mmCIF file of C-alpha atoms in Angstrom:
data_model
loop_
_atom_site.group_PDB
_atom_site.id
_atom_site.type_symbol
_atom_site.label_atom_id
_atom_site.label_comp_id
_atom_site.label_asym_id
_atom_site.label_seq_id
_atom_site.Cartn_x
_atom_site.Cartn_y
_atom_site.Cartn_z
ATOM 1 C CA MET A 1 117.301 -18.895 139.801
ATOM 2 C CA SER A 2 117.647 -20.152 143.595
ATOM 3 C CA GLY A 3 115.869 -22.665 145.187
ATOM 4 C CA ARG A 4 115.667 -26.593 145.246
ATOM 5 C CA ARG A 5 114.493 -28.499 142.537
ATOM 6 C CA SER A 6 111.765 -31.033 141.785
ATOM 7 C CA ILE A 7 111.015 -33.504 139.801
ATOM 8 C CA TYR A 8 108.672 -32.601 136.999
ATOM 9 C CA ARG A 9 106.771 -34.574 133.917
ATOM 10 C CA ALA A 10 107.409 -34.047 130.358
ATOM 11 C CA ASP A 11 105.657 -35.220 127.217
ATOM 12 C CA LEU A 12 106.949 -33.191 124.436
ATOM 13 C CA HIS A 13 105.876 -35.119 121.109
ATOM 14 C CA LEU A 14 102.305 -34.138 120.735
ATOM 15 C CA HIS A 15 100.421 -33.867 117.524
ATOM 16 C CA SER A 16 96.901 -31.911 116.724
ATOM 17 C CA CYS A 17 94.856 -31.262 113.969
ATOM 18 C CA LEU A 18 97.205 -29.515 111.945
ATOM 19 C CA SER A 19 99.100 -32.812 111.660
ATOM 20 C CA PRO A 20 96.909 -34.833 108.697
ATOM 21 C CA CYS A 21 97.724 -38.352 110.769
ATOM 22 C CA GLY A 22 96.061 -36.281 113.676
ATOM 23 C CA SER A 23 92.863 -36.796 114.916
ATOM 24 C CA LEU A 24 90.436 -33.564 114.663
ATOM 25 C CA ASP A 25 89.643 -33.748 117.887
ATOM 26 C CA SER A 26 92.569 -33.035 119.180
ATOM 27 C CA SER A 27 92.828 -29.399 119.378
ATOM 28 C CA PRO A 28 95.500 -27.594 121.469
ATOM 29 C CA THR A 29 92.516 -26.531 123.845
ATOM 30 C CA ARG A 30 91.552 -30.120 124.172
ATOM 31 C CA ILE A 31 95.474 -30.976 124.263
ATOM 32 C CA ALA A 32 96.228 -28.606 126.833
ATOM 33 C CA GLN A 33 92.866 -29.731 128.973
ATOM 34 C CA ARG A 34 94.015 -33.417 128.965
ATOM 35 C CA ALA A 35 97.870 -32.418 129.726
ATOM 36 C CA ALA A 36 96.571 -30.614 132.662
ATOM 37 C CA SER A 37 94.218 -33.331 133.898
ATOM 38 C CA LEU A 38 96.898 -36.024 133.790
ATOM 39 C CA GLY A 39 99.319 -33.503 135.513
ATOM 40 C CA LEU A 40 101.864 -33.492 132.955
ATOM 41 C CA ASP A 41 104.057 -30.030 134.245
ATOM 42 C CA LEU A 42 105.447 -29.386 130.626
ATOM 43 C CA ILE A 43 103.920 -30.081 127.104
ATOM 44 C CA ALA A 44 105.027 -29.765 123.698
ATOM 45 C CA LEU A 45 102.986 -29.101 120.527
ATOM 46 C CA THR A 46 104.987 -30.682 117.551
ATOM 47 C CA ASP A 47 103.450 -30.990 114.620
ATOM 48 C CA HIS A 48 104.378 -32.459 111.554
ATOM 49 C CA ASN A 49 106.519 -29.482 109.367
ATOM 50 C CA SER A 50 104.391 -26.448 110.973
ATOM 51 C CA ALA A 51 103.752 -24.320 113.907
ATOM 52 C CA LEU A 52 100.386 -23.099 113.021
ATOM 53 C CA ASN A 53 98.451 -24.015 115.949
ATOM 54 C CA CYS A 54 101.350 -22.768 118.526
ATOM 55 C CA PRO A 55 99.831 -19.376 118.995
ATOM 56 C CA THR A 56 96.599 -20.649 120.178
ATOM 57 C CA PHE A 57 98.400 -23.784 122.355
ATOM 58 C CA ALA A 58 100.060 -20.788 124.289
ATOM 59 C CA ARG A 59 96.884 -18.985 124.925
ATOM 60 C CA ALA A 60 94.998 -22.617 125.521
ATOM 61 C CA CYS A 61 98.558 -23.636 127.932
ATOM 62 C CA HIS A 62 98.110 -20.616 129.788
ATOM 63 C CA ALA A 63 94.206 -21.471 129.940
ATOM 64 C CA HIS A 64 94.957 -24.167 131.647
ATOM 65 C CA GLY A 65 98.527 -23.564 133.858
ATOM 66 C CA ILE A 66 100.148 -25.756 131.986
ATOM 67 C CA VAL A 67 103.681 -24.963 131.314
ATOM 68 C CA PRO A 68 104.163 -25.233 127.001
ATOM 69 C CA LEU A 69 107.407 -25.463 124.445
ATOM 70 C CA PHE A 70 106.708 -24.548 121.086
ATOM 71 C CA GLY A 71 107.410 -26.898 118.170
ATOM 72 C CA LEU A 72 107.595 -29.123 115.183
ATOM 73 C CA GLU A 73 108.697 -32.564 114.045
ATOM 74 C CA ALA A 74 110.491 -31.382 111.082
ATOM 75 C CA THR A 75 110.940 -34.261 108.152
ATOM 76 C CA SER A 76 114.320 -33.897 106.843
ATOM 77 C CA THR A 77 115.539 -34.788 103.388
ATOM 78 C CA GLU A 78 116.910 -38.170 104.517
ATOM 79 C CA GLU A 79 112.908 -38.441 105.604
ATOM 80 C CA VAL A 80 114.058 -38.678 109.029
ATOM 81 C CA HIS A 81 111.448 -37.158 111.453
ATOM 82 C CA CYS A 82 113.111 -34.725 114.278
ATOM 83 C CA LEU A 83 111.989 -32.819 117.475
ATOM 84 C CA CYS A 84 112.587 -29.069 117.392
ATOM 85 C CA LEU A 85 111.625 -27.344 120.308
ATOM 86 C CA PHE A 86 111.633 -23.807 121.546
ATOM 87 C CA GLU A 87 111.033 -21.326 124.282
ATOM 88 C CA GLY A 88 109.168 -19.277 122.490
ATOM 89 C CA VAL A 89 106.231 -19.182 119.805
ATOM 90 C CA GLU A 90 108.119 -17.351 117.332
ATOM 91 C CA GLU A 91 110.968 -19.259 116.816
ATOM 92 C CA SER A 92 108.931 -22.090 116.087
ATOM 93 C CA LEU A 93 106.770 -20.177 113.347
ATOM 94 C CA GLU A 94 109.899 -19.276 111.856
ATOM 95 C CA LEU A 95 111.490 -22.979 111.551
ATOM 96 C CA GLY A 96 107.901 -23.294 110.110
ATOM 97 C CA ARG A 97 108.074 -20.593 107.273
ATOM 98 C CA LEU A 98 111.837 -22.206 106.561
ATOM 99 C CA LEU A 99 110.606 -25.761 106.344
ATOM 100 C CA TYR A 100 107.182 -24.807 104.184
ATOM 101 C CA GLN A 101 109.498 -23.210 101.964
ATOM 102 C CA HIS A 102 111.623 -26.014 101.507
ATOM 103 C CA LEU A 103 108.272 -28.818 101.589
ATOM 104 C CA PRO A 104 107.387 -29.888 97.905
ATOM 105 C CA GLU A 105 104.599 -28.892 95.828
ATOM 106 C CA ILE A 106 102.542 -31.473 96.700
ATOM 107 C CA PRO A 107 99.204 -30.318 97.317
ATOM 108 C CA ASN A 108 97.315 -32.019 100.694
ATOM 109 C CA ILE A 109 94.478 -34.198 99.381
ATOM 110 C CA PRO A 110 92.006 -34.086 102.670
ATOM 111 C CA GLU A 111 89.685 -37.688 101.759
ATOM 112 C CA ILE A 112 93.344 -39.097 101.223
ATOM 113 C CA SER A 113 95.811 -37.964 104.133
ATOM 114 C CA GLY A 114 94.100 -36.072 106.456
ATOM 115 C CA ASP A 115 93.569 -32.798 107.407
ATOM 116 C CA GLN A 116 95.627 -30.181 108.159
ATOM 117 C CA VAL A 117 93.608 -27.376 110.370
ATOM 118 C CA PHE A 118 94.845 -24.790 112.437
ATOM 119 C CA VAL A 119 92.517 -23.136 115.077
ATOM 120 C CA ASP A 120 91.527 -20.514 117.877
ATOM 121 C CA GLU A 121 90.621 -21.554 121.141
ATOM 122 C CA GLY A 122 87.170 -22.029 120.329
ATOM 123 C CA GLU A 123 87.922 -24.750 118.109
ATOM 124 C CA THR A 124 86.626 -22.529 115.375
ATOM 125 C CA ILE A 125 88.446 -23.210 112.143
ATOM 126 C CA ILE A 126 90.954 -20.453 111.177
ATOM 127 C CA GLY A 127 92.691 -21.900 107.959
ATOM 128 C CA SER A 128 94.179 -25.001 106.334
ATOM 129 C CA VAL A 129 97.507 -25.705 104.990
ATOM 130 C CA GLU A 130 98.032 -26.278 101.371
ATOM 131 C CA LYS A 131 101.053 -28.231 101.012
ATOM 132 C CA GLN A 132 101.222 -32.368 102.039
ATOM 133 C CA LEU A 133 102.778 -31.389 105.573
ATOM 134 C CA THR A 134 103.763 -34.926 105.838
ATOM 135 C CA ALA A 135 106.712 -34.782 103.130
ATOM 136 C CA ALA A 136 109.867 -34.123 103.244
ATOM 137 C CA ALA A 137 111.510 -30.920 103.280
ATOM 138 C CA SER A 138 114.921 -30.357 100.902
ATOM 139 C CA LEU A 139 117.016 -29.616 104.321
ATOM 140 C CA SER A 140 119.504 -32.113 105.676
ATOM 141 C CA MET A 141 119.445 -33.054 109.283
ATOM 142 C CA ASP A 142 122.240 -31.453 109.848
ATOM 143 C CA GLN A 143 121.043 -28.285 108.008
ATOM 144 C CA ILE A 144 117.719 -28.193 110.158
ATOM 145 C CA ALA A 145 119.864 -28.714 113.296
ATOM 146 C CA ALA A 146 122.250 -26.273 112.847
ATOM 147 C CA TYR A 147 118.943 -23.765 112.261
ATOM 148 C CA VAL A 148 117.148 -24.917 115.498
ATOM 149 C CA LEU A 149 120.097 -24.742 117.583
ATOM 150 C CA ASP A 150 120.997 -20.993 116.037
ATOM 151 C CA LEU A 151 117.720 -20.372 117.363
ATOM 152 C CA ASN A 152 118.233 -21.636 120.944
ATOM 153 C CA GLY A 153 116.334 -24.529 120.507
ATOM 154 C CA LEU A 154 116.390 -28.471 120.665
ATOM 155 C CA PHE A 155 117.344 -30.668 118.328
ATOM 156 C CA ILE A 156 116.307 -34.432 119.095
ATOM 157 C CA PRO A 157 116.260 -36.976 116.297
ATOM 158 C CA ALA A 158 112.711 -38.118 116.892
ATOM 159 C CA HIS A 159 111.576 -42.240 117.548
ATOM 160 C CA ILE A 160 115.402 -43.706 116.948
ATOM 161 C CA ASP A 161 113.948 -47.108 117.280
ATOM 162 C CA ARG A 162 111.094 -47.160 114.762
ATOM 163 C CA TYR A 163 111.338 -48.852 112.157
ATOM 164 C CA VAL A 164 109.709 -45.692 109.720
ATOM 165 C CA ASN A 165 111.089 -42.264 109.663
ATOM 166 C CA SER A 166 114.094 -42.807 112.289
ATOM 167 C CA VAL A 167 117.495 -42.023 112.047
ATOM 168 C CA SER A 168 117.965 -46.025 111.923
ATOM 169 C CA SER A 169 115.670 -46.802 109.566
ATOM 170 C CA GLN A 170 117.035 -43.747 106.997
ATOM 171 C CA LEU A 171 120.403 -43.811 107.973
ATOM 172 C CA GLY A 172 121.057 -47.291 109.543
ATOM 173 C CA PHE A 173 122.470 -45.672 112.896
ATOM 174 C CA LEU A 174 122.710 -42.743 114.852
ATOM 175 C CA PRO A 175 125.437 -40.391 112.892
ATOM 176 C CA GLU A 176 127.585 -38.170 115.343
ATOM 177 C CA ALA A 177 126.036 -34.459 115.580
ATOM 178 C CA PRO A 178 124.987 -31.997 118.428
ATOM 179 C CA TYR A 179 121.849 -33.463 119.659
ATOM 180 C CA SER A 180 120.103 -32.335 122.585
ATOM 181 C CA ALA A 181 118.683 -35.540 123.110
ATOM 182 C CA VAL A 182 117.680 -38.456 121.451
ATOM 183 C CA GLU A 183 114.071 -39.430 121.545
ATOM 184 C CA VAL A 184 113.152 -43.501 122.021
ATOM 185 C CA THR A 185 109.897 -45.532 122.570
ATOM 186 C CA LYS A 186 111.350 -48.788 123.763
ATOM 187 C CA ASN A 187 112.959 -50.201 126.881
ATOM 188 C CA PRO A 188 116.203 -51.427 126.387
ATOM 189 C CA CYS A 189 116.095 -49.286 123.062
ATOM 190 C CA PRO A 190 117.751 -51.345 120.308
ATOM 191 C CA VAL A 191 119.571 -48.813 118.404
ATOM 192 C CA ASP A 192 122.877 -47.376 119.799
ATOM 193 C CA THR A 193 122.161 -44.216 121.638
ATOM 194 C CA ARG A 194 125.928 -43.657 122.212
ATOM 195 C CA ALA A 195 126.228 -40.862 125.421
ATOM 196 C CA TYR A 196 123.410 -38.967 124.505
ATOM 197 C CA PRO A 197 120.586 -37.995 126.755
ATOM 198 C CA VAL A 198 117.838 -40.430 126.505
ATOM 199 C CA VAL A 199 114.301 -38.880 126.273
ATOM 200 C CA THR A 200 110.678 -40.789 125.435
ATOM 201 C CA ASN A 201 107.616 -39.252 124.786
ATOM 202 C CA SER A 202 103.890 -40.070 123.874
ATOM 203 C CA ASP A 203 103.880 -38.943 120.109
ATOM 204 C CA ALA A 204 99.826 -39.000 120.474
ATOM 205 C CA HIS A 205 98.051 -38.372 117.500
ATOM 206 C CA TYR A 206 94.589 -38.809 119.608
ATOM 207 C CA LEU A 207 93.684 -37.233 123.281
ATOM 208 C CA HIS A 208 93.965 -40.658 125.064
ATOM 209 C CA ASP A 209 97.507 -41.353 123.976
ATOM 210 C CA ILE A 210 98.568 -37.920 125.855
ATOM 211 C CA GLY A 211 101.067 -39.338 128.427
ATOM 212 C CA ILE A 212 101.293 -42.895 127.633
ATOM 213 C CA ARG A 213 104.809 -42.149 127.805
ATOM 214 C CA PHE A 214 107.008 -39.265 129.491
ATOM 215 C CA THR A 215 110.383 -37.806 130.906
ATOM 216 C CA SER A 216 110.583 -37.037 134.192
ATOM 217 C CA PHE A 217 113.223 -34.124 134.961
ATOM 218 C CA GLU A 218 114.772 -32.796 137.812
ATOM 219 C CA ALA A 219 114.972 -29.039 137.711
ATOM 220 C CA ARG A 220 114.235 -25.675 139.763
ATOM 221 C CA ALA A 221 111.191 -24.912 137.617
ATOM 222 C CA ALA A 222 109.147 -26.884 134.779
ATOM 223 C CA THR A 223 110.186 -24.869 131.743
ATOM 224 C CA PHE A 224 112.418 -24.941 129.028
ATOM 225 C CA GLU A 225 115.369 -23.536 130.713
ATOM 226 C CA GLY A 226 114.701 -26.042 133.589
ATOM 227 C CA TYR A 227 114.673 -28.948 130.977
ATOM 228 C CA ALA A 228 117.060 -28.198 128.967
ATOM 229 C CA ALA A 229 119.734 -27.952 132.321
ATOM 230 C CA ALA A 230 118.516 -31.228 132.882
ATOM 231 C CA LEU A 231 118.935 -32.600 129.542
ATOM 232 C CA ARG A 232 122.842 -31.203 129.881
ATOM 233 C CA GLU A 233 123.520 -32.603 133.304
ATOM 234 C CA GLY A 234 121.774 -35.827 133.210
ATOM 235 C CA ARG A 235 118.851 -35.692 135.605
ATOM 236 C CA VAL A 236 116.117 -37.105 133.134
ATOM 237 C CA LYS A 237 114.400 -40.360 132.916
ATOM 238 C CA PRO A 238 112.161 -41.871 130.418
ATOM 239 C CA HIS A 239 109.044 -43.446 131.550
ATOM 240 C CA PHE A 240 107.505 -46.170 129.384
ATOM 241 C CA MET B 1 131.547 -54.814 84.242
ATOM 242 C CA ILE B 2 134.299 -52.731 86.182
ATOM 243 C CA ILE B 3 133.594 -50.162 88.042
ATOM 244 C CA SER B 4 135.238 -47.484 86.492
ATOM 245 C CA GLU B 5 132.723 -48.691 83.270
ATOM 246 C CA LEU B 6 129.870 -47.042 85.310
ATOM 247 C CA GLU B 7 131.359 -44.259 83.975
ATOM 248 C CA THR B 8 132.992 -44.937 80.542
ATOM 249 C CA ARG B 9 129.932 -47.287 79.154
ATOM 250 C CA LEU B 10 126.594 -45.739 81.518
ATOM 251 C CA GLY B 11 127.985 -42.189 81.494
ATOM 252 C CA TYR B 12 127.197 -41.698 85.417
ATOM 253 C CA ARG B 13 129.701 -38.588 86.668
ATOM 254 C CA CYS B 14 132.294 -39.988 88.787
ATOM 255 C CA VAL B 15 132.486 -37.705 91.789
ATOM 256 C CA GLN B 16 134.790 -39.606 93.725
ATOM 257 C CA SER B 17 137.749 -40.871 91.904
ATOM 258 C CA ALA B 18 140.332 -42.234 94.821
ATOM 259 C CA TYR B 19 139.062 -45.976 94.594
ATOM 260 C CA ASN B 20 140.541 -49.730 93.739
ATOM 261 C CA ASP B 21 138.818 -49.983 90.245
ATOM 262 C CA ALA B 22 137.096 -53.766 90.607
ATOM 263 C CA PRO B 23 134.576 -55.811 88.457
ATOM 264 C CA LEU B 24 131.360 -55.347 89.990
ATOM 265 C CA ALA B 25 129.543 -59.111 90.875
ATOM 266 C CA ALA B 26 126.234 -57.521 92.058
ATOM 267 C CA GLY B 27 124.157 -54.192 92.747
ATOM 268 C CA TYR B 28 121.487 -53.294 95.166
ATOM 269 C CA THR B 29 119.352 -50.521 95.165
ATOM 270 C CA SER B 30 117.443 -49.095 98.482
ATOM 271 C CA ASP B 31 117.335 -45.230 100.154
ATOM 272 C CA LEU B 32 116.491 -47.015 103.592
ATOM 273 C CA LEU B 33 120.289 -47.583 105.266
ATOM 274 C CA SER B 34 119.066 -50.062 107.501
ATOM 275 C CA ASP B 35 118.076 -52.142 104.938
ATOM 276 C CA VAL B 36 121.367 -51.950 102.728
ATOM 277 C CA MET B 37 122.890 -52.998 105.782
ATOM 278 C CA ALA B 38 120.795 -56.340 106.283
ATOM 279 C CA HIS B 39 121.067 -57.102 102.552
ATOM 280 C CA ALA B 40 123.733 -55.859 100.200
ATOM 281 C CA GLU B 41 126.755 -58.177 99.147
ATOM 282 C CA GLU B 42 130.548 -57.309 99.194
ATOM 283 C CA GLY B 43 132.046 -55.889 95.875
ATOM 284 C CA SER B 44 128.510 -54.640 95.027
ATOM 285 C CA VAL B 45 127.322 -51.260 93.739
ATOM 286 C CA LEU B 46 124.758 -49.394 95.757
ATOM 287 C CA VAL B 47 121.788 -47.551 93.531
ATOM 288 C CA THR B 48 120.046 -45.110 95.850
ATOM 289 C CA ILE B 49 118.886 -41.253 96.781
ATOM 290 C CA GLN B 50 120.086 -41.146 100.255
ATOM 291 C CA ALA B 51 123.765 -39.129 100.232
ATOM 292 C CA HIS B 52 124.489 -38.961 103.622
ATOM 293 C CA ARG B 53 127.691 -39.882 105.452
ATOM 294 C CA ASN B 54 126.231 -42.750 107.431
ATOM 295 C CA ALA B 55 125.656 -44.685 103.654
ATOM 296 C CA ILE B 56 129.636 -45.032 102.819
ATOM 297 C CA ALA B 57 129.606 -45.977 106.849
ATOM 298 C CA VAL B 58 127.152 -48.714 105.612
ATOM 299 C CA ALA B 59 129.163 -49.599 102.568
ATOM 300 C CA SER B 60 132.183 -49.576 104.232
ATOM 301 C CA MET B 61 130.860 -52.358 106.553
ATOM 302 C CA THR B 62 128.791 -54.203 103.733
ATOM 303 C CA GLY B 63 131.727 -54.077 101.200
ATOM 304 C CA ILE B 64 129.516 -52.114 98.822
ATOM 305 C CA ALA B 65 132.227 -50.803 96.453
ATOM 306 C CA ALA B 66 130.832 -48.068 94.406
ATOM 307 C CA MET B 67 127.904 -45.931 94.798
ATOM 308 C CA VAL B 68 125.485 -44.444 92.403
ATOM 309 C CA VAL B 69 123.468 -41.398 93.945
ATOM 310 C CA CYS B 70 120.256 -41.058 91.570
ATOM 311 C CA ASN B 71 118.015 -37.687 90.758
ATOM 312 C CA SER B 72 121.452 -35.634 90.972
ATOM 313 C CA ARG B 73 120.735 -35.451 94.947
ATOM 314 C CA PRO B 74 123.349 -32.538 96.900
ATOM 315 C CA LEU B 75 126.462 -34.102 97.795
ATOM 316 C CA PRO B 76 127.771 -33.138 101.193
ATOM 317 C CA ASP B 77 130.968 -32.487 101.719
ATOM 318 C CA ASP B 78 131.113 -35.326 105.106
ATOM 319 C CA MET B 79 130.227 -37.355 102.797
ATOM 320 C CA MET B 80 132.442 -37.059 100.213
ATOM 321 C CA GLU B 81 135.708 -36.866 102.510
ATOM 322 C CA ALA B 82 134.054 -40.163 103.882
ATOM 323 C CA ALA B 83 134.131 -42.025 100.764
ATOM 324 C CA ARG B 84 137.664 -40.812 99.363
ATOM 325 C CA ASP B 85 138.865 -41.700 103.127
ATOM 326 C CA GLU B 86 137.121 -45.401 102.267
ATOM 327 C CA HIS B 87 138.129 -45.467 99.103
ATOM 328 C CA ILE B 88 133.808 -45.871 97.972
ATOM 329 C CA ALA B 89 133.771 -44.812 94.532
ATOM 330 C CA VAL B 90 130.889 -42.092 94.157
ATOM 331 C CA PHE B 91 129.056 -41.191 90.980
ATOM 332 C CA LEU B 92 126.281 -39.073 90.415
ATOM 333 C CA THR B 93 123.379 -39.097 87.768
ATOM 334 C CA ASP B 94 120.194 -37.116 87.140
ATOM 335 C CA LYS B 95 118.233 -40.468 86.055
ATOM 336 C CA ASN B 96 116.290 -42.267 88.669
ATOM 337 C CA GLN B 97 116.608 -45.491 91.070
ATOM 338 C CA PHE B 98 114.723 -47.452 88.348
ATOM 339 C CA THR B 99 116.508 -46.303 85.107
ATOM 340 C CA VAL B 100 119.872 -46.997 86.769
ATOM 341 C CA SER B 101 119.102 -50.225 88.245
ATOM 342 C CA GLY B 102 117.936 -51.634 84.930
ATOM 343 C CA GLU B 103 120.831 -50.318 83.177
ATOM 344 C CA ILE B 104 123.657 -51.570 85.438
ATOM 345 C CA TYR B 105 121.862 -55.078 85.750
ATOM 346 C CA GLY B 106 121.831 -55.200 82.177
ATOM 347 C CA LYS B 107 125.804 -54.900 81.707
ATOM 348 C CA ILE B 108 126.337 -57.274 85.124
ATOM 349 C CA SER B 109 124.102 -59.811 84.323
ATOM 350 C CA THR B 110 125.142 -60.358 80.796
ATOM 351 C CA GLN B 111 128.599 -60.757 82.053
#
C-alpha cells in the first residue's frame, strides 16, 4: 500500500465483562463506544485466557467506526501475563481454545472472583465460562509465544514493570525471546527492556480507564499490519 | 549436609549432576525469582516450582548452589543446559515446597 504515514493512537490491552476482575459494565459495545469517543484509532480486547467476547467486539467496533484487534492476556505456567494480539477473530478464538484446555479444573465462583460472561451487541448475556480464567495455563511463555507467532500474531509480555504477574516479578528479569514488543506501565521503566520495542496500554478493567495510557504509532493505516510494521521499524511511542 | 545428600538422604532425584559437591549452609523457598534475587544467600539450596532458565541465571547471580524443583514440574531443555554450563545441581521431586523445605531444614539445622 502506498500513501503517506500518519500518527495513530492504540490502546491494545482492554478487559471486558468476560474477565472476572473486569466491570460488568464493560461490554464490547460500550468499550467500542468509549474508545471511539476518546479518538483512539486501534483497540484490542484482551480478556484473561479467553477470547469469547471477540466476535461481538468485532461487530461493535465496526458499528462505531474503530479498528479492532483481537486477543487475550494469557497467563503462562510461570504466572506471567502475556498479551497475544491477532488481526482476525478466528486466531484469537483458536488460542483461547488451547489455553482453556490447559487451564486447571478450578470452577469460577462469581460471588468470590467475579463474573465471566460473554455478551451480544445488545449486552444480553450469551453464556458464562466455567473454569476460573485468572488461573495459569500449563504452557510456558515460550510455548505460548511460539503458538502466537505461528498464527501470525504479536506476542508482548504485559506490564513487565509490575510487582505481580509480570516477567520481572516471576522470573527476576526479562529473558531473551522473540517478543514483538514489551509493555510497560511507567516512565522510566525500572526493568531492563533490552532492545525490544516498548509500548504501553491502559489495561483498563473499567470503561473510565480506557486510554489512560496508549501508544502512538506512525503508519500508513491504523491496522494490525500498520501497527506490526511500526513495531518492527521503531515508529512507536508510549504515552503515560 | 552436602549437596549430594539431597539425593542420598532425602531421595530427591538428581537430574543435573555436573556440580561441585559442597556443604549447604542455608536454603530459600520461593517461586518468585525477583524475591529469590533479593533474599537468597550464597551457598544455599533453592526450593521452587519456577522451572525456567532464568532460575539458573538467578542462582548464578546469587551463588545458589543447588535447586530442588517440586511437584514434578517439567524441566525445559534450555534450563537444564544452563544448569550444566553453570554447574548448578538440579533435583526433582513430586513433593511440594512445604514438605521439601521442612525436610531440608531439619537436616541443615541439626548440623
